[in-house]
XYZ file of C-alpha atoms in Angstrom:
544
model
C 23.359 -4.020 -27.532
C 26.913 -5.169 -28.975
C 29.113 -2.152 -28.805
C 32.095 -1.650 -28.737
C 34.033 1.645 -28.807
C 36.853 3.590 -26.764
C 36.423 7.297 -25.379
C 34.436 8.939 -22.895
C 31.689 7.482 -20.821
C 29.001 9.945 -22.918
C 26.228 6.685 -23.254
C 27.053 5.637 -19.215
C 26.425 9.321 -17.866
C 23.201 9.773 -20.246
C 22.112 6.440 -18.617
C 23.414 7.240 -15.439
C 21.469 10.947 -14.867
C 18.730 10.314 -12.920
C 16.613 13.024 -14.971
C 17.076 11.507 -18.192
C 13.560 10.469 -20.130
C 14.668 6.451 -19.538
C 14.002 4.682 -16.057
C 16.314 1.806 -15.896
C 15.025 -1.750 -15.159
C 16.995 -2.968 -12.241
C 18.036 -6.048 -10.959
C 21.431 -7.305 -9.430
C 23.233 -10.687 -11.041
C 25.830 -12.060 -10.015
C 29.563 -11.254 -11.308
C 27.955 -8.252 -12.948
C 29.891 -4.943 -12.328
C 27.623 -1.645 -11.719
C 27.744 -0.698 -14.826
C 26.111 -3.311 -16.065
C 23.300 -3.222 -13.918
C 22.459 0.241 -14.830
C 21.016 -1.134 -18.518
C 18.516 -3.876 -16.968
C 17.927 -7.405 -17.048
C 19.852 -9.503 -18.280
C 21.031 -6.875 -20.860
C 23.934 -7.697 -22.691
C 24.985 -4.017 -23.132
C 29.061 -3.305 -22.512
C 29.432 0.094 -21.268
C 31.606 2.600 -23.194
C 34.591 2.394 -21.017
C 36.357 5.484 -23.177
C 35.071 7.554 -25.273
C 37.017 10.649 -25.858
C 36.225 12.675 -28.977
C 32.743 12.776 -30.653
C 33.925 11.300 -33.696
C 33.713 8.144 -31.961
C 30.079 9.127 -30.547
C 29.192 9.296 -33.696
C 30.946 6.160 -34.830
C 28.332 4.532 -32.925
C 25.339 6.175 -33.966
C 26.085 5.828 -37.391
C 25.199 2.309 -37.006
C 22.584 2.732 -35.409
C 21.176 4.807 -38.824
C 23.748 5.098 -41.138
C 22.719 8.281 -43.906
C 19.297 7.154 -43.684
C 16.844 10.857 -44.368
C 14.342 11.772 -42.361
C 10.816 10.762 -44.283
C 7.907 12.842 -43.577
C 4.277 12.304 -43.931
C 2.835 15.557 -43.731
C -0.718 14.454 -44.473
C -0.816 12.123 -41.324
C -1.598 13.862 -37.889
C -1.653 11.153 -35.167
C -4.190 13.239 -32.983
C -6.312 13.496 -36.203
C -5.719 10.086 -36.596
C -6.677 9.257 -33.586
C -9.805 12.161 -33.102
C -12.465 9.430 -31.472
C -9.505 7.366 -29.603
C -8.551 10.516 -27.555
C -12.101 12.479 -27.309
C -12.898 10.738 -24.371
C -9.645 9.918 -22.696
C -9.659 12.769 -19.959
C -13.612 12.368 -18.962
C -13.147 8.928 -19.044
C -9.702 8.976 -16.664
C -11.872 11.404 -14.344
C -14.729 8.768 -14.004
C -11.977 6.469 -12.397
C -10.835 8.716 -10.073
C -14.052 9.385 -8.966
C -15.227 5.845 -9.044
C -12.282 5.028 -6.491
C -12.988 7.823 -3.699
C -15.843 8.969 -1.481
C -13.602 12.448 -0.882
C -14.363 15.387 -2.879
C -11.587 17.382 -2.121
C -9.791 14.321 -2.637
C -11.177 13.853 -6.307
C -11.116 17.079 -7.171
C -6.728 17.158 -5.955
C -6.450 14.135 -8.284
C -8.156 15.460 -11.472
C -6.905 18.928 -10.955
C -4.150 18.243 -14.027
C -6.861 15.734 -15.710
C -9.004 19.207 -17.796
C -8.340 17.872 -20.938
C -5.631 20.835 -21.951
C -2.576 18.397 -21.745
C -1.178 17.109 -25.139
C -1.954 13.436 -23.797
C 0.985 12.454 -25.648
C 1.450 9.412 -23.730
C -2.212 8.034 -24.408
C -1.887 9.054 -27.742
C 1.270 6.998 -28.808
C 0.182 4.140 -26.563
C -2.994 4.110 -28.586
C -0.917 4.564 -32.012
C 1.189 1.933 -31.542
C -1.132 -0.592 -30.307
C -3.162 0.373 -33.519
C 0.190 -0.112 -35.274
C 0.886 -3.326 -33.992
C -2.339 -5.023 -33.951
C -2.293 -3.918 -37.791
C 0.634 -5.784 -38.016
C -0.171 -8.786 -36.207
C -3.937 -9.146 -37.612
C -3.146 -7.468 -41.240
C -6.172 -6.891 -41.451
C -8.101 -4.497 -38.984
C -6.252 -1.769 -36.665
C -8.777 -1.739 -34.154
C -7.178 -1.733 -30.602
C -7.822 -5.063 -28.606
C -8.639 -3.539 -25.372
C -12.555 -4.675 -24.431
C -12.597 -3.855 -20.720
C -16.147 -3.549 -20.073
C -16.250 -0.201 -22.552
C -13.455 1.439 -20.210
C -10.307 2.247 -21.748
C -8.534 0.581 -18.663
C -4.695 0.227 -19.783
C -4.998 3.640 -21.344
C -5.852 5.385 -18.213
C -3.242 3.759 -16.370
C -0.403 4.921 -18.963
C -1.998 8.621 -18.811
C -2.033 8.994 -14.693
C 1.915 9.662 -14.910
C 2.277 11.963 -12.232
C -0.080 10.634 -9.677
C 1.655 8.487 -6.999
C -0.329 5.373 -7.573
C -1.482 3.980 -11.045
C -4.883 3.186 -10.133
C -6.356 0.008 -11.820
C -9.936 0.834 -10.795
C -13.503 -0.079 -12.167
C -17.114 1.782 -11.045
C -18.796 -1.077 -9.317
C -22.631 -0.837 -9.999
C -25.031 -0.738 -7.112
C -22.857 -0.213 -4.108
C -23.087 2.225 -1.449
C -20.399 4.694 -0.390
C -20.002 2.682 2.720
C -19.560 -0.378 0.966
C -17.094 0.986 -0.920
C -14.943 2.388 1.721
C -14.017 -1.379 2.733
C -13.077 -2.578 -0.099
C -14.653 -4.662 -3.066
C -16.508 -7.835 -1.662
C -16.375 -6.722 1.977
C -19.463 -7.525 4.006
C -18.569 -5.200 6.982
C -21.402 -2.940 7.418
C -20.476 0.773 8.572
C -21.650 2.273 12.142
C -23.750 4.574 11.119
C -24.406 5.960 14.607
C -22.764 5.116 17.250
C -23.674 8.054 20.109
C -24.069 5.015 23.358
C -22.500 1.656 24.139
C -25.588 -0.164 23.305
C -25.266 0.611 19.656
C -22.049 -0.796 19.825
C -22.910 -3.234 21.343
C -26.034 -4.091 18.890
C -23.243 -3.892 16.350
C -20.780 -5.752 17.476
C -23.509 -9.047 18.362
C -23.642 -10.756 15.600
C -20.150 -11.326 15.627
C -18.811 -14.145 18.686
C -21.533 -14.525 21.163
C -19.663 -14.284 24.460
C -16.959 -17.094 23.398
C -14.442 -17.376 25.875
C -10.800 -17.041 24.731
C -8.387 -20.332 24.784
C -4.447 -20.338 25.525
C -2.276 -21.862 23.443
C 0.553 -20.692 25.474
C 2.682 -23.711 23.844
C 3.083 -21.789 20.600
C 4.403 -18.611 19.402
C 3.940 -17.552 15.701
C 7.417 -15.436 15.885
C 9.358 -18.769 17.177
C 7.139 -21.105 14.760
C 8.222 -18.855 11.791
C 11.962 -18.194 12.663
C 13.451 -19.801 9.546
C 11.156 -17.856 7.592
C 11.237 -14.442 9.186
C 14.790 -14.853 9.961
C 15.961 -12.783 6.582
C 12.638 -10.870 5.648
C 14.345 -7.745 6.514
C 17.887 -8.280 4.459
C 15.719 -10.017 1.939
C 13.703 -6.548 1.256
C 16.964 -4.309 2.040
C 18.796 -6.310 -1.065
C 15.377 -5.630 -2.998
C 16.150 -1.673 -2.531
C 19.757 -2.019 -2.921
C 20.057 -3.767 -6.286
C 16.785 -1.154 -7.705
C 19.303 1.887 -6.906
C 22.639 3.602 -7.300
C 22.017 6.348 -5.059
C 23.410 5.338 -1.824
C 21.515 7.977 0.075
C 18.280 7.520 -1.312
C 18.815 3.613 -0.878
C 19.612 4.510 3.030
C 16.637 6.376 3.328
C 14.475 3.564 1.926
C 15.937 1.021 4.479
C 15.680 3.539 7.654
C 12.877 1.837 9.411
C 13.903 -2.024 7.893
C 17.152 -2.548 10.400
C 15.333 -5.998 11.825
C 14.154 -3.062 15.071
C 10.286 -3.443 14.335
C 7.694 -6.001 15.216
C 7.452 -7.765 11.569
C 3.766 -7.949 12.088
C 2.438 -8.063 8.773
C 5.070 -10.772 7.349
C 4.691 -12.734 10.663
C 0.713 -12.982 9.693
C 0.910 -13.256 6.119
C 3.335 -16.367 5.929
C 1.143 -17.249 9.588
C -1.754 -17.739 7.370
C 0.234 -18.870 3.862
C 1.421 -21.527 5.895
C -2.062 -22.631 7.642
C -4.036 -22.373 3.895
C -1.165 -24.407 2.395
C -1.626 -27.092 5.216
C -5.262 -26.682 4.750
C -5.229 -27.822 0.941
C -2.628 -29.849 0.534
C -3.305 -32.331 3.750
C -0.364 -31.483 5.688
C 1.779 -29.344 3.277
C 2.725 -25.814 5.077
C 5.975 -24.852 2.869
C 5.199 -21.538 1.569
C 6.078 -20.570 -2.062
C 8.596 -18.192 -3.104
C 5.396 -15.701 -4.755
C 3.775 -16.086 -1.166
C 6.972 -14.891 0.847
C 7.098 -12.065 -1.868
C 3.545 -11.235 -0.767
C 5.101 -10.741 3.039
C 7.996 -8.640 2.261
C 5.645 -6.452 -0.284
C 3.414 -5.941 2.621
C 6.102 -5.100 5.216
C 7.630 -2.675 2.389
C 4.123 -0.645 1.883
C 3.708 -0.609 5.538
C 7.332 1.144 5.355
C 6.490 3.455 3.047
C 3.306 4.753 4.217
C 5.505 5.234 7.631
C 7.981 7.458 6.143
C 5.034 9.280 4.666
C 3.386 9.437 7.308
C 6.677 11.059 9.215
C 6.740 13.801 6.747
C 2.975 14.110 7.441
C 3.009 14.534 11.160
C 6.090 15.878 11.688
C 7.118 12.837 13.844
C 11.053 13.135 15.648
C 10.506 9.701 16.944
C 9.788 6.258 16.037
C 10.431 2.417 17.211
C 13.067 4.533 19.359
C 14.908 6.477 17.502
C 14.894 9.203 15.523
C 12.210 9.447 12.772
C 13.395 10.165 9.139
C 11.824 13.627 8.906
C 14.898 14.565 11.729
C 17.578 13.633 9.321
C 16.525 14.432 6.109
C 14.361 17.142 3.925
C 11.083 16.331 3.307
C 11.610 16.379 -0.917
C 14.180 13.375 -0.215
C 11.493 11.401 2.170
C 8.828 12.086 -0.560
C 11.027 10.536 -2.741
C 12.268 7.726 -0.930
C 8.367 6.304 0.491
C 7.302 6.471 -3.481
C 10.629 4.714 -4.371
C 9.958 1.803 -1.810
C 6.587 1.822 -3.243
C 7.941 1.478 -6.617
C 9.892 -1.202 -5.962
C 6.716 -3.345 -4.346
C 5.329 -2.759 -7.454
C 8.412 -4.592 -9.528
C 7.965 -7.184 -7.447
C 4.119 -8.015 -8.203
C 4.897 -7.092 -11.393
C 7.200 -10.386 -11.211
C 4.416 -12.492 -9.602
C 2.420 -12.410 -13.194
C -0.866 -12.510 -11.408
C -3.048 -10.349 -12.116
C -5.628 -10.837 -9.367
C -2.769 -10.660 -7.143
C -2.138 -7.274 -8.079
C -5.245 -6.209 -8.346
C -5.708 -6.675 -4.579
C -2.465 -4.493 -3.929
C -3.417 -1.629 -6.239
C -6.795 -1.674 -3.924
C -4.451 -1.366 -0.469
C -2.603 1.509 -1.922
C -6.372 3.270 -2.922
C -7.632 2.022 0.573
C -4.328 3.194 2.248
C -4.221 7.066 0.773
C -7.811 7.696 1.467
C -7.249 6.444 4.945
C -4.662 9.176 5.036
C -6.369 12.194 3.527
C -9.666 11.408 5.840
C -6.997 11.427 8.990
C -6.600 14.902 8.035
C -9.919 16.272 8.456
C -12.629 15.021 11.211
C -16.376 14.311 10.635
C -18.389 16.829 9.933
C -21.191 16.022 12.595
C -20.669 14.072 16.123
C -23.216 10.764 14.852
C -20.728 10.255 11.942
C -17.579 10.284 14.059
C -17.539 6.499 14.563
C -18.314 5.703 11.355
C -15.583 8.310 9.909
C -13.007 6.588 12.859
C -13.530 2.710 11.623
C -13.457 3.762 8.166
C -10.449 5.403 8.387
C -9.041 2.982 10.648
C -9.717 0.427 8.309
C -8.219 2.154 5.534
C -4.993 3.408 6.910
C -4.424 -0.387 9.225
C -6.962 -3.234 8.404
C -6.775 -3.254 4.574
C -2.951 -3.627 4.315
C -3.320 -6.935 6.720
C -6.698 -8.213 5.525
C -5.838 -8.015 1.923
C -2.388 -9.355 2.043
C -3.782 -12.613 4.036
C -6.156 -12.230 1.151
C -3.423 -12.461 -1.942
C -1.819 -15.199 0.062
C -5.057 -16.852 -0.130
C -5.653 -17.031 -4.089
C -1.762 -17.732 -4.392
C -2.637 -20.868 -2.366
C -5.295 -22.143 -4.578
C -8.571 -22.603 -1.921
C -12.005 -21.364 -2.498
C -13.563 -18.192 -2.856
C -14.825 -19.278 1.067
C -11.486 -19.722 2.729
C -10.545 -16.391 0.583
C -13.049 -14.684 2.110
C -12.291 -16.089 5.324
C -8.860 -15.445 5.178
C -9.777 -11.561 4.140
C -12.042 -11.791 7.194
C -9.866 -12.956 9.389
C -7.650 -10.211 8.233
C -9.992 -7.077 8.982
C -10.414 -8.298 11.892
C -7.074 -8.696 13.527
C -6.232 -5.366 11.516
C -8.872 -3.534 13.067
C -8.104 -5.041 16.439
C -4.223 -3.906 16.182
C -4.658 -0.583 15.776
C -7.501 -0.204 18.519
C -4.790 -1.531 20.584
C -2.506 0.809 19.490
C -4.932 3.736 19.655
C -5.271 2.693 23.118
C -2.087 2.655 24.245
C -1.013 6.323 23.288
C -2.901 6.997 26.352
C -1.815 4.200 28.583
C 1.899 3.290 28.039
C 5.102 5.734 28.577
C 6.993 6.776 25.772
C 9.985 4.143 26.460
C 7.681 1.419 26.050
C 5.952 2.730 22.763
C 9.571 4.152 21.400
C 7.365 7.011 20.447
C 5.929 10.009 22.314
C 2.559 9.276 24.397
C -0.656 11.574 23.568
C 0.994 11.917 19.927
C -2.740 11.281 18.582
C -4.034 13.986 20.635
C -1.019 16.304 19.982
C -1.760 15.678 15.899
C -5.502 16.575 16.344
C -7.248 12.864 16.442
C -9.910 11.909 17.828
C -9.446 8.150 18.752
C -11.900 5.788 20.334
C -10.976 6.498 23.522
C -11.560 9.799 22.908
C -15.052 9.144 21.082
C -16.288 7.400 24.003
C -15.067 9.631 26.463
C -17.280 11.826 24.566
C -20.771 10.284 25.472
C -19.919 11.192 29.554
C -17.881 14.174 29.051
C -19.616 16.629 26.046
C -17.484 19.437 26.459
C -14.730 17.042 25.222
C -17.247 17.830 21.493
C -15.668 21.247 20.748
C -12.140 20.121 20.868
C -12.364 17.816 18.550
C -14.177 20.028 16.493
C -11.011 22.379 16.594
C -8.709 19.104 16.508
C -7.161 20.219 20.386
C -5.524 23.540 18.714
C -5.774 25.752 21.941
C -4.077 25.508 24.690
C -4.636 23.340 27.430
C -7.064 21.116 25.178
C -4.501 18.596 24.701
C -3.993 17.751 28.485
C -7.752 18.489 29.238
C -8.954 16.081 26.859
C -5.777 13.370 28.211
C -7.459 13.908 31.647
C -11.067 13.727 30.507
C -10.058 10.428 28.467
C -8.424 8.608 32.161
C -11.981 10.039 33.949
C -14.095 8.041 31.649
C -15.065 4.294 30.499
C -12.990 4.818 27.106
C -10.628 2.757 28.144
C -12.561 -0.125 29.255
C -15.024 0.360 26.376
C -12.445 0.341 23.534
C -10.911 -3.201 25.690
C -14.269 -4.369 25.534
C -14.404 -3.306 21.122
C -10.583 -4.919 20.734
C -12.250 -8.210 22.293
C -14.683 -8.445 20.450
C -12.773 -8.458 16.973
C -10.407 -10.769 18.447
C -12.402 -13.118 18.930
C -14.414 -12.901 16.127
C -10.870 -13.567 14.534
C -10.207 -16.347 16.993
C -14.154 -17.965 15.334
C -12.537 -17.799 11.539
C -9.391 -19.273 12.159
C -10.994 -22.042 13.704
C -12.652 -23.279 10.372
C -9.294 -24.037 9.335
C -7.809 -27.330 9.613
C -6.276 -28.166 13.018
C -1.843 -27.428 12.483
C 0.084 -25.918 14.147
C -0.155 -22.426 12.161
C -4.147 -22.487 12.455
C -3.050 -22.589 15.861
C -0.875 -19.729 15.860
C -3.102 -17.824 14.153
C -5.545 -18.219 16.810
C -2.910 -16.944 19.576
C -2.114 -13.652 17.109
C -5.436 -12.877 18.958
C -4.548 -13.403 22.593
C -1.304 -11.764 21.932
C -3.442 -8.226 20.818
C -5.156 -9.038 24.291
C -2.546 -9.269 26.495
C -1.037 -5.962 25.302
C -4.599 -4.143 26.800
C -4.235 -5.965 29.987
């Protein structure tokens, strides 16, 4: 837009309000003032510096129109026009959603505003203009172009507009609920009882033998990757900062990325970018930009679900200091996790891959059903386990073993090593947050830089916990009643250090390492194959 005119700032502030119908698209350039960047990329829009009478307001919008009158086609109703378009459009949204979850309660949360007694307006002049413009481009047929197996796909997408995520999800035909809860193509097979170490240890057989674990004290991943890693964080802070011009809401988004945590899930993604890259390309181990996007997208989702999960559980401390929920309300925190998310997604969005982002939009499914199932416990003690590793996966595993997964298409190998690399991923996901289950009850507060027993104190049951269980029963109840009366809290802490939980979940965190150790080994020898090998020993030496 060309305009030029003198007056008030009327178009700037209608741009500006963050209620108005239009979300800008965002993106800092260089020599640009903030003005400019309010009216997206590369727009060539110059703001209305002055504007002070509405004569001039409507100066400009008499260009826009000039004296043209209002036409009207009475004998046209677009939801007549569209009567078999639109019959289905709710049922068929509400098939999704219930596609994508195992949960009820869950479903039933999600469809709640899905009855069918909304206007659909959005659906409907998606659908009309589509019609419109495949008119236009075919002149001959206005029959939309959408073939998606029968399912109405994009549609359903555009009409979910005030659910968090915009699920892009399909039924898949003859799979179990437990297949489902690990994601599409997973081969993990669900505990289905678990009541006595043997069972575990039937289930865990099949995966390493009794392999013992090798050093390669030589490397570490964080050094190996410094050049990389070095400005992940101020790379994803300038990702918030130029998709905002709210500097609260942009501090809030950036709380927990001040270069203070672990980088874990960047580390491993460019870890195993780096090792696939070598892999195929005999010797090769730059990373491309879209692959380093993949990193920082899955360090800010990991971000996100932790200010979430702050407003969740009430948490006044993290990575030591004080959690979010201490300094602001909860509306702003709600606000500021979905914005992070948000961003993420403008930055697949600008990876133009679709199986790419089809893999995220399954973390973000995988990753609030891992939440809602924290919030209630299994109904019966046999499906405990198999309630704890789903969740576990869910909430910790998916976010690692899919990321390693995207990094894996981006690099071009087979569906094999993309398995592998998914594998590899579950693995050392599953692994990390055994670890960290374990060490709520085993490290001190300054160490964690968060309280000790906080599991215990939010009404989890953790594996420690669920093998304490099998030598102390009375241990059952409170975890029925998620520790709510007093004194279960400490009872259960001192029933936990009584029994083999501890040396039990070691012996479960072992296990997946080096079943992780096994996969990374396929790779080709380098450096990074090796350091993905010593991401293992270094979830070991944290239970030691």
């Amino acid at each position: 837009m060309a305009i030029r005119a003198s007056g008030s700032r009327t178009l700037m502030l209608v741009c500006r309000s963050s209620n108005t119908l239009f979300r800008p698209i965002v993106a800092c350039r260089t020599k640009t003032t903030t003005h400019n960047r309010w009216f997206g990329i590369g727009s060539p829009f110059e703001i209305i510096e002055k504007c002070t009478s509405n004569a001039t307001l409507r100066r400009y919008m008499h260009n826009m129109t000039g004296s043209q009158e209002v036409q009207k086609y009475n004998a046209i109703d677009p939801y007549v026009l569209l009567k078999d378009d639109l019959e289905y459009i709710y049922e068929d949204i509400r098939n999704e959603l219930k596609c994508a979850t195992t949960h009820p309660e869950l479903n039933k949360m999600a469809a709640y505003y899905l009855d069918g007694q909304g206007k659909a307006f959005r659906p409907m002049i998606t659908i009309l203009m589509a019609k419109a413009l495949n008119y236009h481009v075919d002149n001959v047929n206005s029959l939309m172009a959408l073939r998606v197996s029968g399912s109405r796909t994009l549609m359903l997408v555009y009409r979910s507009s005030n659910t968090l995520f915009r699920p892009i999800v399909a039924c898949r035909t003859k799979t179990t609920t437990h297949n489902r809860w690990f994601g599409i193509g997973s081969p993990f097979e669900i505990i289905e009882k678990c009541t006595s170490n043997a069972t575990l240890r039937r289930y865990m057989h099949n995966m390493t033998g009794s392999q013992e674990v090798q050093k390669y004290n030589a490397i570490d991943p964080y050094v190996l990757l410094k050049d990389d890693l070095e400005y992940i964080y101020e790379d994803i802070r300038n990702e918030l900062k130029c998709a905002t011009t709210h500097p609260e809401l942009n501090k809030m988004a950036a709380y927990y990325l001040d270069g203070q945590g672990k980088a874990f899930r960047p580390m491993i993604t460019i870890l195993m970018a780096k090792a696939l890259n070598y892999h195929v390309d005999n010797g090769n181990n730059d990373i491309s930009n879209e692959q380093r996007k993949i990193a920082m997208v899955s360090e800010m989702i990991h971000t996100a679900s932790l200010v979430h999960d702050d407003v969740i559980d009430q948490s006044f401390a993290r990575r030591g200091k004080p959690s979010v929920n201490v300094l602001w309300n909860h509306k702003q925190l709600a606000l500021a996790g979905d914005f992070i998310l948000a961003v993420t997604s403008m930055l697949l969005a600008r990876q133009k891959h679709d199986e790419v982002t089809y893999i995220f939009s399954q973390i973000l499914t995988d990753l609030v059903q891992g939440e809602f199932m924290q919030l209630y416990s299994a109904e019966t003690e046999n499906d405990r386990f198999a309630h704890y590793f789903t969740k576990t996966y869910r909430k910790t595993a998916s976010l690692i073993a899919n990321s390693l997964k995207a990094a894996a298409v981006l690099a071009g190998v087979d569906n094999r090593i993309v398995e592998l690399s998914y594998q590899y991923g579950r693995n050392i996901g599953l692994a990390f947050q055994l670890v960290d289950d374990l060490l709520d009850f085993v490290s001190s507060s300054e160490v964690l830089g968060k309280p000790v027993a906080i599991d215990l104190k939010l009404g989890l049951a953790t594996a420690p916990v669920l093998f304490a269980c099998e030598e102390f029963p009375e241990l059952n109840p409170m975890i029925h009643r998620r520790f709510r009366e007093p004194g279960d809290v400490e009872r259960a802490f001192e029933l936990v250090h009584l029994s083999q939980g501890f040396e039990q979940t070691r012996y479960l965190v072992k296990r997946h390492c080096l079943e992780a150790r096994r996969l990374a080994s396929q790779l080709c020898e380098s450096p990074y194959q090796k350091g993905l090998i010593v991401v293992s020993d270094f979830l070991l030496k944290r239970i030691k």
